[in-house]
Short mmCIF file of C-alpha atoms in Angstrom, two decimals:
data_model
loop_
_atom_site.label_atom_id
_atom_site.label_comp_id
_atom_site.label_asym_id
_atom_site.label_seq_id
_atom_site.Cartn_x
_atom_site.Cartn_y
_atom_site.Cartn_z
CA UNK A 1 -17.81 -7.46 1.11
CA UNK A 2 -15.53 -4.34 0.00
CA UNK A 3 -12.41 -5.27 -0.38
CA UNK A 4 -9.41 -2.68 0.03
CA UNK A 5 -8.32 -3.12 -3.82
CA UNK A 6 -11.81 -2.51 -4.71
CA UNK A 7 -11.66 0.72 -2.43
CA UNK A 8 -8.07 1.97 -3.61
CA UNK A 9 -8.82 1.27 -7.54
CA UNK A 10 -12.00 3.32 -6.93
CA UNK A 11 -10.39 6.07 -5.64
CA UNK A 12 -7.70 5.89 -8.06
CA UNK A 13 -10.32 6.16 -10.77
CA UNK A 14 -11.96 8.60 -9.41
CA UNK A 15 -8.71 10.90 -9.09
CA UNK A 16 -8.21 10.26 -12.66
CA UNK A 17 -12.00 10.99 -13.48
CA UNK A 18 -12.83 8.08 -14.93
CA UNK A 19 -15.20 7.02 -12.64
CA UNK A 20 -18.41 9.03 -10.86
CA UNK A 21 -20.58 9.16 -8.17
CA UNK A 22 -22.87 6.38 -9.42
CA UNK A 23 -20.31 3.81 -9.16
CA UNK A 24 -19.07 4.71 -5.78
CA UNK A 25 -22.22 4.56 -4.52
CA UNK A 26 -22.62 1.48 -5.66
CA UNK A 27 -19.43 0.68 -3.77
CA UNK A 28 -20.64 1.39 -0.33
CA UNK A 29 -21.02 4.33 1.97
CA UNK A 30 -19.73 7.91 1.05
CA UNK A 31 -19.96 9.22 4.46
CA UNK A 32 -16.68 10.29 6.39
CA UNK A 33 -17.57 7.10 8.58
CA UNK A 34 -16.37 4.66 5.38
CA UNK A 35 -12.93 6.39 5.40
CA UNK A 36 -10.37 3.61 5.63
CA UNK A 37 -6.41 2.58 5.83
CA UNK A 38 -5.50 0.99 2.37
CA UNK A 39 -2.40 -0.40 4.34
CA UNK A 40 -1.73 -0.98 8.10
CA UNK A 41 0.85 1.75 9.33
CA UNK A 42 3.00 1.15 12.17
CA UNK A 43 1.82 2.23 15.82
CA UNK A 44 3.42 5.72 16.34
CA UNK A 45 4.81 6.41 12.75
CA UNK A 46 2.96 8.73 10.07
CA UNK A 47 0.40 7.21 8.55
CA UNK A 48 0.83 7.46 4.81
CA UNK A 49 -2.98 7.47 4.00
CA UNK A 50 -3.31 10.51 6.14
CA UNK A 51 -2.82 13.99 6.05
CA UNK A 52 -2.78 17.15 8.12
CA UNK A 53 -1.75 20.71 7.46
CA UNK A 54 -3.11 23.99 6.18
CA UNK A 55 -4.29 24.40 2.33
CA UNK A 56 -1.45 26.67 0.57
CA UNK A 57 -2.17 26.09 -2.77
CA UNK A 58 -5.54 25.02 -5.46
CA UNK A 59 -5.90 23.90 -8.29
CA UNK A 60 -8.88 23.08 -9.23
CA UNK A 61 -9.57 19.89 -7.10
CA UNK A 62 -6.05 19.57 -5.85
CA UNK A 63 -4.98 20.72 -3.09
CA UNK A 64 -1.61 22.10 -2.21
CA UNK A 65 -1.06 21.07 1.95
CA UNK A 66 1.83 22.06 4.14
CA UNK A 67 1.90 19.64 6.88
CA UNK A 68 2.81 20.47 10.57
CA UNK A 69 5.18 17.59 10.83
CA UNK A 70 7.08 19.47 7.41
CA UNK A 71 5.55 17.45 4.84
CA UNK A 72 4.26 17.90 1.71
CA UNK A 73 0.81 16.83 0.66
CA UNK A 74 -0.88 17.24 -2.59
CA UNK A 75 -4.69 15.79 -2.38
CA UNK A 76 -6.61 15.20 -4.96
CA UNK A 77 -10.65 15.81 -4.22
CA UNK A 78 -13.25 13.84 -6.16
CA UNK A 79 -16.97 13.16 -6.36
CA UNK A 80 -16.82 10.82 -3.88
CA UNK A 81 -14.87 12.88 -1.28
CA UNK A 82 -16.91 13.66 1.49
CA UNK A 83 -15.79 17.19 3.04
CA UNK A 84 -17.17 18.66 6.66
CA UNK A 85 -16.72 21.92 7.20
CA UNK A 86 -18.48 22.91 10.13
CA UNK A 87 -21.35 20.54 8.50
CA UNK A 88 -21.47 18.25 5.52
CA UNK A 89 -20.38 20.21 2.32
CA UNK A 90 -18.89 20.29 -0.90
CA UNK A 91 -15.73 20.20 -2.09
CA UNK A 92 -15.42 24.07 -3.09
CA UNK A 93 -15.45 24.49 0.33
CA UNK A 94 -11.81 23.67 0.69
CA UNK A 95 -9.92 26.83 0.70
CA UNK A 96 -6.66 28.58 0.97
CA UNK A 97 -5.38 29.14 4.43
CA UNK A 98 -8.26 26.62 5.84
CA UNK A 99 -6.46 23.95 7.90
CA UNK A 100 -7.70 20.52 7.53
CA UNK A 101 -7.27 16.72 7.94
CA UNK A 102 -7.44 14.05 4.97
CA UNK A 103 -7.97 10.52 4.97
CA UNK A 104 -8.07 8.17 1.76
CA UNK A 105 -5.63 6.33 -0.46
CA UNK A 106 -1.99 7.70 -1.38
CA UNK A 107 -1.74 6.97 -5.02
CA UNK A 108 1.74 5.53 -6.42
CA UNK A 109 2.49 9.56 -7.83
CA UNK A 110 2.14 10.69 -4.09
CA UNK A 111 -1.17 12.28 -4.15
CA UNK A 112 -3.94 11.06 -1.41
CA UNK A 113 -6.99 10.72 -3.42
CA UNK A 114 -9.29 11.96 -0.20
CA UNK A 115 -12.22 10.07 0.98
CA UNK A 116 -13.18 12.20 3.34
CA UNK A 117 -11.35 15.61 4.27
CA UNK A 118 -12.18 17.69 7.86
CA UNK A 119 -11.76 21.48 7.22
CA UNK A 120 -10.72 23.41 9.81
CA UNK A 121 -12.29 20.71 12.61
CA UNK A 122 -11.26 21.50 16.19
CA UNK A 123 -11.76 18.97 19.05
CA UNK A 124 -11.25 21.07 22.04
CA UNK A 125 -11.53 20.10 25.79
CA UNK A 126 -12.48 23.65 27.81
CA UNK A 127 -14.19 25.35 30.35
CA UNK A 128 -16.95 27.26 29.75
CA UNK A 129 -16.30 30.83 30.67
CA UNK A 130 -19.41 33.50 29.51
CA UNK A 131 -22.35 32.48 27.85
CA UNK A 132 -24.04 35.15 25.61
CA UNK A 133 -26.87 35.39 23.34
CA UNK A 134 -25.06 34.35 20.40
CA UNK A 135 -22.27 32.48 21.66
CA UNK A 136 -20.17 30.97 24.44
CA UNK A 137 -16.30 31.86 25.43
CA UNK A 138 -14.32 29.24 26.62
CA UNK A 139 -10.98 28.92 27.87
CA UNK A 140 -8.61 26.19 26.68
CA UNK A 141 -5.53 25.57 28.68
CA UNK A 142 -5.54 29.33 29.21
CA UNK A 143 -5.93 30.72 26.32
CA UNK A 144 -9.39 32.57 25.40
CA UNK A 145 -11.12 30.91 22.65
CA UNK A 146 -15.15 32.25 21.27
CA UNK A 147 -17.54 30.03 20.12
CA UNK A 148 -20.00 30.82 17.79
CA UNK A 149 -23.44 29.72 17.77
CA UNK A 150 -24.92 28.62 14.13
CA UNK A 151 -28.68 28.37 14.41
CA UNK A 152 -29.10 25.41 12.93
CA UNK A 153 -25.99 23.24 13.25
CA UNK A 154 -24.98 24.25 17.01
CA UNK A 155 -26.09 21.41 19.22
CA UNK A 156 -25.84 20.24 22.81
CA UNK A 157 -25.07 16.83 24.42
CA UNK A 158 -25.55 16.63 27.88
CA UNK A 159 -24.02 13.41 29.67
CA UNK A 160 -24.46 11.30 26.42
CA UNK A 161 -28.35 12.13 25.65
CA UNK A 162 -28.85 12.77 22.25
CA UNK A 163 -27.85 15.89 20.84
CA UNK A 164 -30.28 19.18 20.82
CA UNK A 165 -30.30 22.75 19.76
CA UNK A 166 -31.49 23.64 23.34
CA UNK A 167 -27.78 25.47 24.80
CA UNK A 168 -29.84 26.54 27.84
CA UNK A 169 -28.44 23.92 30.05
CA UNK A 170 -24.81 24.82 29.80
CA UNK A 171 -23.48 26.41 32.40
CA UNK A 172 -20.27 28.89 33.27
CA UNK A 173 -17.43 27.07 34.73
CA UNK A 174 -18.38 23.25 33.80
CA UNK A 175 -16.07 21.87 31.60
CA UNK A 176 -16.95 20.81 28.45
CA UNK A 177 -15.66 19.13 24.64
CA UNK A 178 -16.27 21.37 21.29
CA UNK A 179 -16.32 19.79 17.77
CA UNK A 180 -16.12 22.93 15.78
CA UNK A 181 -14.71 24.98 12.77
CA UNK A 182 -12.09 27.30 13.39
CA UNK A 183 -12.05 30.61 11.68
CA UNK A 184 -8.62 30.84 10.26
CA UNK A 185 -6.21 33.61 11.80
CA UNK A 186 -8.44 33.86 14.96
CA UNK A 187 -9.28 32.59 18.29
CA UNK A 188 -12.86 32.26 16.87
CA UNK A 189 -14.66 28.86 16.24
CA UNK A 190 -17.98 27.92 14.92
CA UNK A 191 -19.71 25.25 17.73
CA UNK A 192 -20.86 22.54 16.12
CA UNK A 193 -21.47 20.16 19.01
CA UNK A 194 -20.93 20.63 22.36
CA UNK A 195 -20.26 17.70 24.69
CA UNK A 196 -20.98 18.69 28.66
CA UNK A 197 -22.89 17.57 31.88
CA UNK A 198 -25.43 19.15 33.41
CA UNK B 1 -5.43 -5.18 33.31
CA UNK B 2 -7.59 -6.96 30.94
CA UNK B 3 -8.74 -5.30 28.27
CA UNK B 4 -11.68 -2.81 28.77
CA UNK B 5 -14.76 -1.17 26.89
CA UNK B 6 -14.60 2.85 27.27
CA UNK B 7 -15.23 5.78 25.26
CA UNK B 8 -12.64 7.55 22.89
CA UNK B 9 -12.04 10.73 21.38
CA UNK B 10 -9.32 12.58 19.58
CA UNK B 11 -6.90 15.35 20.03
CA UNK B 12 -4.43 17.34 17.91
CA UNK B 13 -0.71 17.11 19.11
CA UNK B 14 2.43 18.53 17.18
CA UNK B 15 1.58 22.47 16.55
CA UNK B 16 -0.22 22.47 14.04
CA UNK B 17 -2.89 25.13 12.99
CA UNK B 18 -5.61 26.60 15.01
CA UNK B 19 -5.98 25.96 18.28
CA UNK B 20 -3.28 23.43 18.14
CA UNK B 21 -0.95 25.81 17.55
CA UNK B 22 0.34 25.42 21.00
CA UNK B 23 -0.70 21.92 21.51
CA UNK B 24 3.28 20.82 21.52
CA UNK B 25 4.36 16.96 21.03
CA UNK B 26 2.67 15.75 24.49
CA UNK B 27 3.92 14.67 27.40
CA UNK B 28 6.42 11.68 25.17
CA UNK B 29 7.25 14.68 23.04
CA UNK B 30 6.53 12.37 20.25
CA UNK B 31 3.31 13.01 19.33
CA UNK B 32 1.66 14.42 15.92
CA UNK B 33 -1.56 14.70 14.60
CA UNK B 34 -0.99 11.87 11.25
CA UNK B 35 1.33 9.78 13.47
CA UNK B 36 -0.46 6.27 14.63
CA UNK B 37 -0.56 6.96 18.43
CA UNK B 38 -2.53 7.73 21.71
CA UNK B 39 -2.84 9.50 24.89
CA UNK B 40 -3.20 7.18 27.90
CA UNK B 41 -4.36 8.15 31.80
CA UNK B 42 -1.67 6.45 33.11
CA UNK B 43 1.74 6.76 32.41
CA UNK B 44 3.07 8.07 35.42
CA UNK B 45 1.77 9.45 39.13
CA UNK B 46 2.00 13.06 37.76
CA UNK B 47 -0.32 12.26 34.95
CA UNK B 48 -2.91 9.85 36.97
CA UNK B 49 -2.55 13.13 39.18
CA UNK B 50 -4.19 15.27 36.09
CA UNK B 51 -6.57 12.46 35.08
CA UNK B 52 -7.75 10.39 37.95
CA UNK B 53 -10.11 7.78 36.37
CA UNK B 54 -10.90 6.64 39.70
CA UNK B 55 -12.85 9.61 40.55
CA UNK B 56 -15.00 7.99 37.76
CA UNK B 57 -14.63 4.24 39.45
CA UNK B 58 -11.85 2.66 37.25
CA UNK B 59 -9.76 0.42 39.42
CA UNK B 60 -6.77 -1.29 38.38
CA UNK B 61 -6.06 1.41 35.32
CA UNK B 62 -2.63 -0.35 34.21
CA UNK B 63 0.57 1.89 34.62
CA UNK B 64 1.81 2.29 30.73
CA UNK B 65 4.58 4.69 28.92
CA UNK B 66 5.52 6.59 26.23
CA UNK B 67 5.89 3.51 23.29
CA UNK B 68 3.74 0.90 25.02
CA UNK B 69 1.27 -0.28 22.06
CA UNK B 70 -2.55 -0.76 22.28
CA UNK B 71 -4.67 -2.52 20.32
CA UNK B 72 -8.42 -1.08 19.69
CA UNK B 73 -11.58 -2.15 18.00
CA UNK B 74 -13.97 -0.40 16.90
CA UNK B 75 -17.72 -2.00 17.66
CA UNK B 76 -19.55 0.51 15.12
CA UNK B 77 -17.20 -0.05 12.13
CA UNK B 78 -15.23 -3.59 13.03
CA UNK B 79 -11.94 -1.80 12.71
CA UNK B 80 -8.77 -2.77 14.16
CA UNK B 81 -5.49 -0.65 14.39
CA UNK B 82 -2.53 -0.25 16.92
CA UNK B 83 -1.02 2.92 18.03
CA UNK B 84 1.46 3.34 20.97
CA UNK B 85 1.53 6.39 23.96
CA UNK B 86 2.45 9.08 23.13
CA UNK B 87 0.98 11.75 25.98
CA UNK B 88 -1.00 11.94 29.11
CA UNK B 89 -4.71 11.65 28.65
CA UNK B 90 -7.49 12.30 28.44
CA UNK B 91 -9.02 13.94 31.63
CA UNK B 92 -11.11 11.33 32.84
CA UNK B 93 -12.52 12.79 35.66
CA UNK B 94 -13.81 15.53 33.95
CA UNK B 95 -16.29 13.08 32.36
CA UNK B 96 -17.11 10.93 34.79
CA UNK B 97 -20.56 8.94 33.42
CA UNK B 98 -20.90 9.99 30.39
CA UNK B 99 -22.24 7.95 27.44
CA UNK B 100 -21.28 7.02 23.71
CA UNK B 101 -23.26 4.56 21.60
CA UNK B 102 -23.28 3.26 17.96
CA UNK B 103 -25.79 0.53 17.37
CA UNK B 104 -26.43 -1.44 20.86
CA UNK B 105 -22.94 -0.76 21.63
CA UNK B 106 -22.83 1.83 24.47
CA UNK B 107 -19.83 2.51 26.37
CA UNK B 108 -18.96 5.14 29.14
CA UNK B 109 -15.68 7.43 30.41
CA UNK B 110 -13.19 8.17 28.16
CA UNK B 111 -9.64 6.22 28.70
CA UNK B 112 -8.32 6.91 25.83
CA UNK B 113 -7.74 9.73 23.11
CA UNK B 114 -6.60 9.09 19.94
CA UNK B 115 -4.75 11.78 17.12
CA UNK B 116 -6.73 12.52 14.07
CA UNK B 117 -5.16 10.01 12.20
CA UNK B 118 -6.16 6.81 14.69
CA UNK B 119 -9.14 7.79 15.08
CA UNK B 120 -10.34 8.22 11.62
CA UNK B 121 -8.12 4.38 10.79
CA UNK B 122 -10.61 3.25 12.71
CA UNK B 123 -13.24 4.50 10.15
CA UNK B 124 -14.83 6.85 13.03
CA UNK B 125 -15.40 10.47 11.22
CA UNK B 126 -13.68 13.23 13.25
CA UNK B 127 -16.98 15.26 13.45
CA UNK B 128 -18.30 12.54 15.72
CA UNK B 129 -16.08 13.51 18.61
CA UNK B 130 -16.81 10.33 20.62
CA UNK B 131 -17.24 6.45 20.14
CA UNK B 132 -17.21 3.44 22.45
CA UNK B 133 -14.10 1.53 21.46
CA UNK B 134 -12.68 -1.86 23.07
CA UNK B 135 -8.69 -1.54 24.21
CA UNK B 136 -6.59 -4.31 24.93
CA UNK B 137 -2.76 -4.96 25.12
CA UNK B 138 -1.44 -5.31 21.38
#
């Protein structure tokens, strides 16, 4: 079994760059799913292995992150980050002005080494409002948002079936749940799955 | 209530970027997106108003408030973490049926809704949206 020192001094070495993707994989899973807490945090307070906020600053693989809540967070990325941005990606994805969330192990300078970073990942509960060739609009506790339709990526999940590409079963005025990627500065998101009955 | 098997997902709280930008601290006016906390159907009649998860057939849904701490496991990753209340939700009724599974471990209607940072402490990856969980009093 993985234990959490094994976890944290991977991570830690992998920040540094002394380590690689060989060993981590050797380590266990590199999928966002194997993100973990290095330490229990207390029920309602911050949880130091997280972080939220929009990128304001890169260098190279760290990341500069003003946090909502005020706080500071400088992330490191590493070859065994995993990174979603609107799908699976790499880490060059990460970009200026992009919001995101971070989980992985805060290092004793202060930097989360990241196991897994969201970018830009919305989780929106709506109502569908126009459906269109290439997208559908949706309203979110009154305020418009569009939905972009990736050919590809964009699936449907209609009362818990597995997910498919076919969007013809949605329909105006059902409400529904979006995983997507929002487009920084804009009421725009790419769909990535949409959650809805039929 | 004893504890139950439902579905969870997660929502930002605290205006933060995006479409969160108006998201506010929830209903506790507590909440944020890396705090360790939850929204639950039931902490007053206003909210049970908004969420009624006995449209969906849940009985008994306990009364709990802003603070009050759960305890949930994850079935697909063997996680454990506690969070406490910190808003009204999610919309049960909106949902009413509706399936999650990982493994042989199916669940259905959502009860709770977790911030960012719960859910992925439970080793669940944000892009999943959903996952059957297992809530009981902490």
């Amino acid at each position: 079994m993985t234990t959490t020192m094994d976890r944290r001094s991977l991570l830690s070495r992998a920040a540094l760059g002394a380590t690689g993707l060989v060993a981590a994989t050797a380590m266990g899973s590199l999928a966002p799913e194997a993100a973990f807490a290095a330490q229990t945090p207390d029920a309602g307070q911050p949880d130091p292995n997280f972080a939220e906020g929009v990128i304001t600053g890169r260098n190279q693989d760290l990341l500069q992150v003003q946090g909502s809540d005020g706080r500071l967070h400088r992330i490191q990325l590493t070859g065994v980050t995993s990174v979603w941005k609107l799908r699976p990606t790499t880490i060059d994805q990460a970009r200026i002005g992009d919001g995101l969330y971070a989980r992985g192990v805060l290092l004793p300078d202060g930097i989360l080494a990241a196991e897994a970073i969201w970018v830009n990942i919305v989780n929106l509960t709506v109502a569908i409002t126009a459906i269109g060739r290439n997208g559908v609009q949706f309203d979110h506790h009154g305020q418009k948002v569009v939905g972009h339709v990736q050919s590809g990526t964009t699936a449907a999940v209609y009362n818990g079936t597995p997910a498919v590409s076919d969007l013809s079963m949605l329909t105006v005025g059902r409400h529904a749940q979006v995983i997507g990627a929002w487009r920084p500065g804009t009421n725009e998101i790419d769909i990535a799955t949409i959650y809805t009955s039929n | 209530m004893a504890g139950i098997t439902a579905e969870a997902s997660w929502f930002c709280c605290g205006n933060a970027w995006g479409p969160c930008g108006s998201a506010g601290h929830g209903a506790c006016g507590t909440c944020n997106s890396g705090s360790m906390q939850h929204a639950w159907p039931n902490t007053s009649d206003a909210c049970y108003a908004i969420t009624r998860p006995d449209s969906c057939g849940i009985t008994g849904m306990s009364r709990r408030t802003c603070g009050f701490r759960h305890a949930t496991t994850s079935p697909c990753t063997g996680k454990r973490i506690v969070t406490s209340i910190a808003d009204c939700g999610p919309q049960t009724d909106l949902f009413c049926g509706e399936r999650s599974c990982c493994g042989g471990n199916c669940a259905s209607n959502r009860v709770i809704d977790f911030t960012p940072a719960a859910f992925s402490a439970l080793g669940l990856s944000l892009s999943s949206g959903l996952s059957p969980v297992s809530i009981d009093v902490a």
